[in-house]
Amino acid sequence: MMNIFSRELEDKILSLEKTNKHYWNIPREVAQMLYLFIRLSGCQRVLEIGTSNGYSTIWMAQALKDNKIGYLWTVESNITRFKLAEKNFLTFDLNQIITQVFGHAPEIFDINSNIREGNFDLLFLDATKKQYQDILNQCYPFIKKGGLVIADNIQSHQFALENFVINMQSDERFDSDILKIGDGLLIAVKN
Ligand SMILES: C[S@@+](CC[C@H](N)C(=O)[O-])C[C@H]1O[C@@H](n2cnc3c(N)ncnc32)[C@H](O)[C@@H]1O
């Protein structure tokens, strides 16, 4: 197991993991992969759709913090989980790196110029499955050329995401593949 957090924060991570089903969090192996990916790629600007209580956000923001550069915007439409995430980000001292956006994607993009001008290196999609395609289409201009899209639940929600996967595989704007880790990830590079 990687030692990314201090002992005290690792205990808090373990405590968050006790409720991971309730908050639909990514499993730890995926969190660690996202952490490593951000460390290795040096990506600096991350957009997450679907914060929940902030578990995945914490891992990605910690990677940006350890790289000593970068910012993360995360969008959540449920006020209870939005506020819970806010508390968790303070606990992990990541609130300087994370900008929380309360609202529903993709509509929120129309009123948030920070997102529109984000020029993101990484989009992590982990919200309502039936909206992945619409959110991605609307985010497309905000993702850098060569930037990455990672979409969660490709295997766990195979039926709901079937059309999204088929579309992505034939979408010339991206090169994509499926990674069988956790609930299944679709990873795509913007051409
Ligand atoms: C699967 S959970 C996110 C889990 C989180 N990424 C993690 O792994 O710790 C999905 C969250 O997205 C939020 N959500 C769903 N559709 C959304 C949308 N269109 N815009 C913003 N938030 C959305 C839900 O309220 C829920 O809290």
Short mmCIF file of C-alpha atoms and ligand atoms in Angstrom, two decimals:
data_model
loop_
_atom_site.label_atom_id
_atom_site.label_comp_id
_atom_site.label_asym_id
_atom_site.label_seq_id
_atom_site.Cartn_x
_atom_site.Cartn_y
_atom_site.Cartn_z
CA MET A 1 0.00 0.00 0.00
CA MET A 2 1.33 3.44 -0.88
CA ASN A 3 1.99 5.85 2.01
CA ILE A 4 0.54 9.01 0.57
CA PHE A 5 -1.13 10.46 3.63
CA SER A 6 0.21 11.07 7.12
CA ARG A 7 -0.81 8.46 9.66
CA GLU A 8 -3.53 10.72 11.00
CA LEU A 9 -4.96 11.43 7.54
CA GLU A 10 -4.65 7.79 6.52
CA ASP A 11 -6.95 6.99 9.46
CA LYS A 12 -9.40 9.56 8.10
CA ILE A 13 -9.18 8.02 4.63
CA LEU A 14 -9.92 4.60 6.16
CA SER A 15 -12.86 6.11 7.98
CA LEU A 16 -14.20 7.58 4.71
CA GLU A 17 -13.81 4.14 3.12
CA LYS A 18 -16.21 2.68 5.68
CA THR A 19 -19.04 4.63 4.01
CA ASN A 20 -17.86 4.21 0.41
CA LYS A 21 -20.99 2.35 -0.69
CA HIS A 22 -23.29 5.00 0.74
CA TYR A 23 -21.46 7.79 -1.10
CA TRP A 24 -20.74 5.76 -4.27
CA ASN A 25 -16.99 6.39 -3.94
CA ILE A 26 -14.46 4.94 -6.32
CA PRO A 27 -12.58 1.99 -4.80
CA ARG A 28 -9.15 2.64 -3.34
CA GLU A 29 -7.32 0.93 -6.20
CA VAL A 30 -8.86 3.43 -8.63
CA ALA A 31 -8.14 6.33 -6.25
CA GLN A 32 -4.49 5.25 -6.10
CA MET A 33 -4.35 4.95 -9.86
CA LEU A 34 -5.75 8.48 -10.31
CA TYR A 35 -3.23 9.73 -7.74
CA LEU A 36 -0.32 8.08 -9.57
CA PHE A 37 -1.58 9.18 -12.93
CA ILE A 38 -1.63 12.84 -11.87
CA ARG A 39 1.79 12.52 -10.23
CA LEU A 40 3.33 10.92 -13.32
CA SER A 41 1.64 12.98 -16.02
CA GLY A 42 2.16 16.29 -14.25
CA CYS A 43 -1.36 17.29 -15.18
CA GLN A 44 -2.26 20.60 -13.55
CA ARG A 45 -5.90 21.39 -14.14
CA VAL A 46 -8.53 18.84 -13.25
CA LEU A 47 -12.32 18.96 -13.59
CA GLU A 48 -14.42 16.41 -11.74
CA ILE A 49 -18.16 16.01 -12.28
CA GLY A 50 -19.67 14.26 -9.26
CA THR A 51 -17.97 15.15 -5.96
CA SER A 52 -20.21 13.25 -3.53
CA ASN A 53 -18.45 13.44 -0.13
CA GLY A 54 -15.13 14.22 -1.83
CA TYR A 55 -13.28 10.91 -1.58
CA SER A 56 -12.02 10.81 -5.20
CA THR A 57 -11.42 14.57 -5.09
CA ILE A 58 -9.16 14.19 -2.05
CA TRP A 59 -6.91 11.69 -3.84
CA MET A 60 -6.63 13.79 -7.00
CA ALA A 61 -6.07 17.05 -5.10
CA GLN A 62 -3.44 15.37 -2.91
CA ALA A 63 -1.58 14.40 -6.11
CA LEU A 64 -1.69 18.03 -7.30
CA LYS A 65 -0.49 19.15 -3.87
CA ASP A 66 2.39 16.66 -3.95
CA ASN A 67 3.29 17.87 -7.45
CA LYS A 68 3.30 21.37 -5.92
CA ILE A 69 1.26 22.71 -8.79
CA GLY A 70 -2.29 22.53 -10.05
CA TYR A 71 -5.94 23.13 -9.30
CA LEU A 72 -9.08 21.06 -9.26
CA TRP A 73 -12.70 22.08 -9.85
CA THR A 74 -15.39 19.68 -8.72
CA VAL A 75 -19.11 19.90 -9.40
CA GLU A 76 -21.85 18.50 -7.16
CA SER A 77 -25.61 19.00 -7.38
CA ASN A 78 -26.61 17.65 -3.97
CA ILE A 79 -26.26 20.24 -1.21
CA THR A 80 -25.81 17.74 1.65
CA ARG A 81 -22.94 15.96 -0.08
CA PHE A 82 -21.51 19.30 -1.28
CA LYS A 83 -21.29 20.51 2.34
CA LEU A 84 -19.91 17.22 3.60
CA ALA A 85 -17.20 17.38 0.95
CA GLU A 86 -16.39 20.95 2.02
CA LYS A 87 -15.76 19.71 5.56
CA ASN A 88 -13.64 16.82 4.31
CA PHE A 89 -11.48 19.11 2.15
CA LEU A 90 -10.77 21.28 5.19
CA THR A 91 -9.81 18.22 7.23
CA PHE A 92 -7.31 17.21 4.54
CA ASP A 93 -6.09 20.80 4.14
CA LEU A 94 -6.88 20.67 0.43
CA ASN A 95 -9.31 23.57 0.27
CA GLN A 96 -6.68 25.84 -1.34
CA ILE A 97 -6.39 23.48 -4.29
CA ILE A 98 -10.05 22.57 -4.69
CA THR A 99 -12.79 24.86 -6.01
CA GLN A 100 -16.20 23.39 -5.28
CA VAL A 101 -18.99 24.25 -7.65
CA PHE A 102 -22.54 23.67 -6.50
CA GLY A 103 -24.81 22.92 -9.40
CA HIS A 104 -25.91 20.47 -12.01
CA ALA A 105 -23.81 19.63 -15.06
CA PRO A 106 -23.92 20.41 -17.90
CA GLU A 107 -26.21 23.43 -17.22
CA ILE A 108 -23.77 24.85 -14.65
CA PHE A 109 -21.15 25.36 -17.38
CA ASP A 110 -23.30 28.16 -18.85
CA ILE A 111 -22.98 30.21 -15.69
CA ASN A 112 -19.48 29.31 -14.51
CA SER A 113 -16.77 31.03 -16.53
CA ASN A 114 -13.98 29.39 -14.48
CA ILE A 115 -15.05 26.05 -15.89
CA ARG A 116 -15.57 27.39 -19.41
CA GLU A 117 -12.06 28.84 -19.41
CA GLY A 118 -10.56 25.89 -17.53
CA ASN A 119 -8.35 24.44 -20.29
CA PHE A 120 -8.35 21.15 -18.37
CA ASP A 121 -5.74 18.39 -18.58
CA LEU A 122 -8.12 15.88 -17.05
CA LEU A 123 -11.88 15.47 -16.90
CA PHE A 124 -13.08 12.85 -14.41
CA LEU A 125 -16.70 11.90 -15.07
CA ASP A 126 -18.49 10.27 -12.16
CA ALA A 127 -22.05 11.62 -12.16
CA THR A 128 -25.42 10.43 -13.49
CA LYS A 129 -24.58 7.84 -16.10
CA LYS A 130 -27.21 8.84 -18.65
CA GLN A 131 -25.68 12.32 -18.81
CA TYR A 132 -22.06 11.32 -19.53
CA GLN A 133 -22.35 11.98 -23.27
CA ASP A 134 -24.08 15.31 -22.88
CA ILE A 135 -21.64 16.47 -20.17
CA LEU A 136 -18.68 15.37 -22.26
CA ASN A 137 -19.95 17.11 -25.39
CA GLN A 138 -20.39 20.33 -23.46
CA CYS A 139 -17.00 19.99 -21.72
CA TYR A 140 -15.20 19.23 -24.97
CA PRO A 141 -14.08 22.83 -25.64
CA PHE A 142 -12.75 23.13 -22.07
CA ILE A 143 -10.40 20.14 -22.40
CA LYS A 144 -6.89 20.68 -23.71
CA LYS A 145 -5.75 18.97 -26.88
CA GLY A 146 -3.94 15.87 -25.58
CA GLY A 147 -6.01 16.11 -22.38
CA LEU A 148 -7.60 13.07 -20.83
CA VAL A 149 -11.14 12.03 -20.06
CA ILE A 150 -11.65 9.30 -17.47
CA ALA A 151 -15.19 7.99 -17.06
CA ASP A 152 -16.09 5.68 -14.17
CA ASN A 153 -18.57 2.76 -13.88
CA ILE A 154 -18.12 1.45 -17.40
CA GLN A 155 -18.43 -2.18 -16.26
CA SER A 156 -20.70 -1.73 -13.23
CA HIS A 157 -23.23 0.26 -15.32
CA GLN A 158 -22.59 -1.55 -18.60
CA PHE A 159 -26.17 -1.30 -19.81
CA ALA A 160 -26.66 2.39 -18.95
CA LEU A 161 -23.31 3.30 -20.53
CA GLU A 162 -23.49 1.03 -23.57
CA ASN A 163 -24.24 3.82 -26.05
CA PHE A 164 -21.69 6.14 -24.47
CA VAL A 165 -18.97 3.50 -24.91
CA ILE A 166 -20.01 2.73 -28.50
CA ASN A 167 -20.04 6.43 -29.35
CA MET A 168 -16.65 7.04 -27.76
CA GLN A 169 -15.08 4.16 -29.63
CA SER A 170 -16.11 5.66 -32.95
CA ASP A 171 -15.63 9.31 -31.97
CA GLU A 172 -12.70 10.67 -33.98
CA ARG A 173 -12.23 13.49 -31.50
CA PHE A 174 -10.82 10.93 -29.05
CA ASP A 175 -8.71 7.77 -28.84
CA SER A 176 -10.13 5.63 -26.07
CA ASP A 177 -9.90 2.30 -24.33
CA ILE A 178 -11.46 0.51 -21.39
CA LEU A 179 -9.45 -0.29 -18.28
CA LYS A 180 -10.82 -3.17 -16.21
CA ILE A 181 -10.04 -1.73 -12.82
CA GLY A 182 -12.58 -1.04 -10.07
CA ASP A 183 -15.98 -0.51 -11.68
CA GLY A 184 -14.33 -0.14 -15.09
CA LEU A 185 -12.87 3.04 -16.51
CA LEU A 186 -13.03 4.48 -19.99
CA ILE A 187 -9.87 6.44 -20.68
CA ALA A 188 -9.80 8.76 -23.68
CA VAL A 189 -7.24 11.18 -25.07
CA LYS A 190 -8.49 14.25 -26.89
CA ASN A 191 -6.99 14.35 -30.39
C1 LIG B 1 -20.82 8.36 -7.99
S1 LIG B 1 -21.03 9.76 -6.97
C2 LIG B 1 -19.44 10.51 -7.04
C3 LIG B 1 -18.42 9.79 -6.24
C4 LIG B 1 -17.10 10.50 -6.11
N1 LIG B 1 -16.56 10.86 -7.42
C5 LIG B 1 -16.12 9.61 -5.42
O1 LIG B 1 -15.67 8.63 -6.04
O2 LIG B 1 -15.80 9.87 -4.25
C6 LIG B 1 -21.99 10.80 -8.01
C7 LIG B 1 -22.29 12.18 -7.43
O3 LIG B 1 -22.59 13.02 -8.54
C8 LIG B 1 -23.66 13.86 -8.23
N2 LIG B 1 -24.29 14.16 -9.53
C9 LIG B 1 -25.00 13.32 -10.32
N3 LIG B 1 -25.30 13.89 -11.49
C10 LIG B 1 -24.76 15.14 -11.43
C11 LIG B 1 -24.74 16.22 -12.36
N4 LIG B 1 -25.31 16.10 -13.56
N5 LIG B 1 -24.07 17.35 -12.00
C12 LIG B 1 -23.47 17.44 -10.78
N6 LIG B 1 -23.47 16.44 -9.87
C13 LIG B 1 -24.10 15.31 -10.21
C14 LIG B 1 -24.54 13.05 -7.28
O4 LIG B 1 -25.30 13.90 -6.45
C15 LIG B 1 -23.51 12.24 -6.51
O5 LIG B 1 -23.15 12.84 -5.30
#
